[in-house]
Amino acid sequence: ATRVVKLVKILRLLKIVKMLRLFKIPTLLRHLESVFGRGFLRLTSLMSAAILVTHLVACSFHYAAYLAGDDTPTWLTLAGLQDASNYDRYISALYWSMSTLTTVGYGDVTPANSNEKIMSMVGMVVGVTVFAYFMGSTSSMMSSINSSNTRLKKKLL
């Protein structure tokens, strides 16, 4: 039964790939690059990756509370969210993830057990890495834009 479920999931994934071909995503990306420039696409993909990483870290932190069990205090109990909706829990986890990944770390949402502390440490390492990559890529894009403008000014003079 599990093999059938896995096969169905793989077939669904193949359908998604076929749909992407039908939508002609590469053609669309080339068109967007010609209209907005390569820097816009790089910035958009960089921001999308940052949002995805933030979401994944938030979901992991939220899941770490469930790994603790019912009798162990968690960040949800410390924040008073044990009876809150999944939306409110997710927003709080996303807030924690955003403040951790951007190296701000306000400290109002804190881990309460070992699983959450381990997840926090992983989140901090991921945060520093993503933050450094984001800053380096942004700096590289700005310098390439600046060098393009300088070359254009030299040609005009």
PDB file of C-alpha atoms in Angstrom:
ATOM      1  CA  ALA A   1       0.000   0.000   0.000  1.00  0.00           C
ATOM      2  CA  THR A   2       2.838   2.424   0.775  1.00  0.00           C
ATOM      3  CA  ARG A   3       4.449   1.682  -2.588  1.00  0.00           C
ATOM      4  CA  VAL A   4       1.231   2.594  -4.364  1.00  0.00           C
ATOM      5  CA  VAL A   5       1.037   5.865  -2.442  1.00  0.00           C
ATOM      6  CA  LYS A   6       4.653   6.677  -3.347  1.00  0.00           C
ATOM      7  CA  LEU A   7       3.960   5.844  -7.005  1.00  0.00           C
ATOM      8  CA  VAL A   8       0.939   8.144  -7.033  1.00  0.00           C
ATOM      9  CA  LYS A   9       3.062  10.964  -5.567  1.00  0.00           C
ATOM     10  CA  ILE A  10       5.739  10.454  -8.218  1.00  0.00           C
ATOM     11  CA  LEU A  11       3.110  10.520 -10.970  1.00  0.00           C
ATOM     12  CA  ARG A  12       1.707  13.776  -9.580  1.00  0.00           C
ATOM     13  CA  LEU A  13       5.200  15.254  -9.624  1.00  0.00           C
ATOM     14  CA  LEU A  14       5.597  14.267 -13.268  1.00  0.00           C
ATOM     15  CA  LYS A  15       2.288  15.982 -14.060  1.00  0.00           C
ATOM     16  CA  ILE A  16       3.629  19.180 -12.504  1.00  0.00           C
ATOM     17  CA  VAL A  17       6.726  18.987 -14.715  1.00  0.00           C
ATOM     18  CA  LYS A  18       4.500  18.540 -17.772  1.00  0.00           C
ATOM     19  CA  MET A  19       2.404  21.530 -16.725  1.00  0.00           C
ATOM     20  CA  LEU A  20       5.531  23.679 -16.398  1.00  0.00           C
ATOM     21  CA  ARG A  21       6.459  22.731 -19.954  1.00  0.00           C
ATOM     22  CA  LEU A  22       2.963  23.647 -21.123  1.00  0.00           C
ATOM     23  CA  PHE A  23       3.203  27.043 -19.466  1.00  0.00           C
ATOM     24  CA  LYS A  24       6.545  27.562 -21.218  1.00  0.00           C
ATOM     25  CA  ILE A  25       8.260  28.837 -18.077  1.00  0.00           C
ATOM     26  CA  PRO A  26      11.708  29.161 -19.722  1.00  0.00           C
ATOM     27  CA  THR A  27      10.210  31.318 -22.481  1.00  0.00           C
ATOM     28  CA  LEU A  28       8.428  33.421 -19.895  1.00  0.00           C
ATOM     29  CA  LEU A  29      11.658  33.866 -17.899  1.00  0.00           C
ATOM     30  CA  ARG A  30      13.565  34.942 -21.017  1.00  0.00           C
ATOM     31  CA  HIS A  31      10.830  37.465 -21.797  1.00  0.00           C
ATOM     32  CA  LEU A  32      10.878  38.834 -18.227  1.00  0.00           C
ATOM     33  CA  GLU A  33      14.671  39.085 -18.402  1.00  0.00           C
ATOM     34  CA  SER A  34      14.481  41.100 -21.617  1.00  0.00           C
ATOM     35  CA  VAL A  35      11.847  43.432 -20.129  1.00  0.00           C
ATOM     36  CA  PHE A  36      13.139  43.912 -16.577  1.00  0.00           C
ATOM     37  CA  GLY A  37      16.781  42.924 -16.893  1.00  0.00           C
ATOM     38  CA  ARG A  38      18.776  40.134 -15.332  1.00  0.00           C
ATOM     39  CA  GLY A  39      19.179  41.904 -12.005  1.00  0.00           C
ATOM     40  CA  PHE A  40      15.443  41.905 -11.411  1.00  0.00           C
ATOM     41  CA  LEU A  41      15.215  38.148 -11.942  1.00  0.00           C
ATOM     42  CA  ARG A  42      18.202  37.525  -9.690  1.00  0.00           C
ATOM     43  CA  LEU A  43      16.685  39.684  -6.968  1.00  0.00           C
ATOM     44  CA  THR A  44      13.286  38.020  -7.340  1.00  0.00           C
ATOM     45  CA  SER A  45      14.767  34.522  -7.112  1.00  0.00           C
ATOM     46  CA  LEU A  46      16.895  35.562  -4.136  1.00  0.00           C
ATOM     47  CA  MET A  47      13.871  36.961  -2.302  1.00  0.00           C
ATOM     48  CA  SER A  48      11.834  33.846  -3.133  1.00  0.00           C
ATOM     49  CA  ALA A  49      14.571  31.620  -1.733  1.00  0.00           C
ATOM     50  CA  ALA A  50      14.760  33.736   1.437  1.00  0.00           C
ATOM     51  CA  ILE A  51      10.987  33.484   1.917  1.00  0.00           C
ATOM     52  CA  LEU A  52      11.105  29.717   1.384  1.00  0.00           C
ATOM     53  CA  VAL A  53      13.920  29.257   3.921  1.00  0.00           C
ATOM     54  CA  THR A  54      12.067  31.444   6.437  1.00  0.00           C
ATOM     55  CA  HIS A  55       8.925  29.349   5.970  1.00  0.00           C
ATOM     56  CA  LEU A  56      10.813  26.054   6.353  1.00  0.00           C
ATOM     57  CA  VAL A  57      12.570  27.188   9.532  1.00  0.00           C
ATOM     58  CA  ALA A  58       9.245  28.422  10.951  1.00  0.00           C
ATOM     59  CA  CYS A  59       7.581  25.086  10.210  1.00  0.00           C
ATOM     60  CA  SER A  60      10.504  23.231  11.796  1.00  0.00           C
ATOM     61  CA  PHE A  61      10.307  25.352  14.944  1.00  0.00           C
ATOM     62  CA  HIS A  62       6.557  24.794  15.115  1.00  0.00           C
ATOM     63  CA  TYR A  63       7.063  21.040  14.639  1.00  0.00           C
ATOM     64  CA  ALA A  64       9.699  20.929  17.395  1.00  0.00           C
ATOM     65  CA  ALA A  65       6.959  21.836  19.877  1.00  0.00           C
ATOM     66  CA  TYR A  66       4.988  18.756  18.843  1.00  0.00           C
ATOM     67  CA  LEU A  67       7.994  16.481  19.262  1.00  0.00           C
ATOM     68  CA  ALA A  68       8.219  17.391  22.951  1.00  0.00           C
ATOM     69  CA  GLY A  69       5.004  15.641  23.975  1.00  0.00           C
ATOM     70  CA  ASP A  70       2.042  16.777  26.023  1.00  0.00           C
ATOM     71  CA  ASP A  71       3.658  17.054  29.464  1.00  0.00           C
ATOM     72  CA  THR A  72       6.769  19.019  28.393  1.00  0.00           C
ATOM     73  CA  PRO A  73       6.590  22.822  28.295  1.00  0.00           C
ATOM     74  CA  THR A  74       7.128  24.295  24.829  1.00  0.00           C
ATOM     75  CA  TRP A  75       7.478  27.711  23.257  1.00  0.00           C
ATOM     76  CA  LEU A  76       3.750  27.489  22.572  1.00  0.00           C
ATOM     77  CA  THR A  77       2.946  27.290  26.289  1.00  0.00           C
ATOM     78  CA  LEU A  78       5.414  30.067  27.130  1.00  0.00           C
ATOM     79  CA  ALA A  79       3.790  32.310  24.509  1.00  0.00           C
ATOM     80  CA  GLY A  80       0.278  31.341  25.620  1.00  0.00           C
ATOM     81  CA  LEU A  81      -0.536  29.773  22.264  1.00  0.00           C
ATOM     82  CA  GLN A  82      -1.328  26.195  23.319  1.00  0.00           C
ATOM     83  CA  ASP A  83      -5.044  26.721  22.549  1.00  0.00           C
ATOM     84  CA  ALA A  84      -4.540  29.127  19.637  1.00  0.00           C
ATOM     85  CA  SER A  85      -5.423  28.420  16.019  1.00  0.00           C
ATOM     86  CA  ASN A  86      -2.868  26.971  13.627  1.00  0.00           C
ATOM     87  CA  TYR A  87      -2.781  30.351  11.875  1.00  0.00           C
ATOM     88  CA  ASP A  88      -1.775  32.184  15.061  1.00  0.00           C
ATOM     89  CA  ARG A  89       0.825  29.520  15.864  1.00  0.00           C
ATOM     90  CA  TYR A  90       2.264  29.714  12.350  1.00  0.00           C
ATOM     91  CA  ILE A  91       2.430  33.513  12.441  1.00  0.00           C
ATOM     92  CA  SER A  92       4.279  33.361  15.767  1.00  0.00           C
ATOM     93  CA  ALA A  93       6.672  30.717  14.423  1.00  0.00           C
ATOM     94  CA  LEU A  94       7.203  32.795  11.270  1.00  0.00           C
ATOM     95  CA  TYR A  95       7.868  35.852  13.415  1.00  0.00           C
ATOM     96  CA  TRP A  96      10.447  33.876  15.421  1.00  0.00           C
ATOM     97  CA  SER A  97      11.995  32.578  12.206  1.00  0.00           C
ATOM     98  CA  MET A  98      12.193  36.024  10.633  1.00  0.00           C
ATOM     99  CA  SER A  99      13.745  37.603  13.730  1.00  0.00           C
ATOM    100  CA  THR A 100      16.221  34.713  14.076  1.00  0.00           C
ATOM    101  CA  LEU A 101      17.215  34.544  10.406  1.00  0.00           C
ATOM    102  CA  THR A 102      17.733  38.290  10.185  1.00  0.00           C
ATOM    103  CA  THR A 103      19.937  38.086  13.312  1.00  0.00           C
ATOM    104  CA  VAL A 104      17.669  40.480  15.246  1.00  0.00           C
ATOM    105  CA  GLY A 105      16.363  37.961  17.790  1.00  0.00           C
ATOM    106  CA  TYR A 106      14.041  39.990  20.017  1.00  0.00           C
ATOM    107  CA  GLY A 107      13.753  37.183  22.568  1.00  0.00           C
ATOM    108  CA  ASP A 108       9.997  37.362  23.083  1.00  0.00           C
ATOM    109  CA  VAL A 109       9.491  33.893  21.537  1.00  0.00           C
ATOM    110  CA  THR A 110      12.038  31.538  23.075  1.00  0.00           C
ATOM    111  CA  PRO A 111      12.625  27.781  23.045  1.00  0.00           C
ATOM    112  CA  ALA A 112      11.500  25.940  26.164  1.00  0.00           C
ATOM    113  CA  ASN A 113      12.907  22.419  25.723  1.00  0.00           C
ATOM    114  CA  SER A 114      15.874  20.607  24.190  1.00  0.00           C
ATOM    115  CA  ASN A 115      14.224  19.930  20.813  1.00  0.00           C
ATOM    116  CA  GLU A 116      13.372  23.595  20.418  1.00  0.00           C
ATOM    117  CA  LYS A 117      16.839  24.682  21.534  1.00  0.00           C
ATOM    118  CA  ILE A 118      18.442  22.401  18.945  1.00  0.00           C
ATOM    119  CA  MET A 119      16.087  23.777  16.306  1.00  0.00           C
ATOM    120  CA  SER A 120      17.000  27.307  17.412  1.00  0.00           C
ATOM    121  CA  MET A 121      20.707  26.584  17.010  1.00  0.00           C
ATOM    122  CA  VAL A 122      20.118  25.137  13.536  1.00  0.00           C
ATOM    123  CA  GLY A 123      17.984  28.166  12.718  1.00  0.00           C
ATOM    124  CA  MET A 124      20.763  30.506  13.839  1.00  0.00           C
ATOM    125  CA  VAL A 125      23.347  28.783  11.642  1.00  0.00           C
ATOM    126  CA  VAL A 126      20.957  28.804   8.691  1.00  0.00           C
ATOM    127  CA  GLY A 127      20.132  32.438   9.426  1.00  0.00           C
ATOM    128  CA  VAL A 128      23.736  33.586   9.425  1.00  0.00           C
ATOM    129  CA  THR A 129      24.403  31.666   6.212  1.00  0.00           C
ATOM    130  CA  VAL A 130      21.318  32.996   4.411  1.00  0.00           C
ATOM    131  CA  PHE A 131      21.962  36.526   5.663  1.00  0.00           C
ATOM    132  CA  ALA A 132      25.580  36.443   4.437  1.00  0.00           C
ATOM    133  CA  TYR A 133      24.563  34.993   1.072  1.00  0.00           C
ATOM    134  CA  PHE A 134      21.790  37.568   0.680  1.00  0.00           C
ATOM    135  CA  MET A 135      24.125  40.476   1.500  1.00  0.00           C
ATOM    136  CA  GLY A 136      26.870  39.163  -0.794  1.00  0.00           C
ATOM    137  CA  SER A 137      24.469  38.623  -3.681  1.00  0.00           C
ATOM    138  CA  THR A 138      22.869  42.021  -3.215  1.00  0.00           C
ATOM    139  CA  SER A 139      26.288  43.662  -3.139  1.00  0.00           C
ATOM    140  CA  SER A 140      27.305  41.797  -6.295  1.00  0.00           C
ATOM    141  CA  MET A 141      24.123  42.885  -8.096  1.00  0.00           C
ATOM    142  CA  MET A 142      24.620  46.508  -7.095  1.00  0.00           C
ATOM    143  CA  SER A 143      28.225  46.546  -8.234  1.00  0.00           C
ATOM    144  CA  SER A 144      27.301  45.013 -11.604  1.00  0.00           C
ATOM    145  CA  ILE A 145      24.560  47.629 -12.045  1.00  0.00           C
ATOM    146  CA  ASN A 146      27.053  50.340 -11.133  1.00  0.00           C
ATOM    147  CA  SER A 147      29.674  49.022 -13.568  1.00  0.00           C
ATOM    148  CA  SER A 148      27.059  48.854 -16.351  1.00  0.00           C
ATOM    149  CA  ASN A 149      26.122  52.479 -15.697  1.00  0.00           C
ATOM    150  CA  THR A 150      29.793  53.495 -15.725  1.00  0.00           C
ATOM    151  CA  ARG A 151      30.374  51.764 -19.086  1.00  0.00           C
ATOM    152  CA  LEU A 152      27.275  53.428 -20.524  1.00  0.00           C
ATOM    153  CA  LYS A 153      28.469  56.879 -19.373  1.00  0.00           C
ATOM    154  CA  LYS A 154      31.900  56.276 -20.911  1.00  0.00           C
ATOM    155  CA  LYS A 155      30.317  55.346 -24.242  1.00  0.00           C
ATOM    156  CA  LEU A 156      28.140  58.450 -24.178  1.00  0.00           C
ATOM    157  CA  LEU A 157      31.120  60.732 -23.499  1.00  0.00           C
TER     158      LEU A 157
END
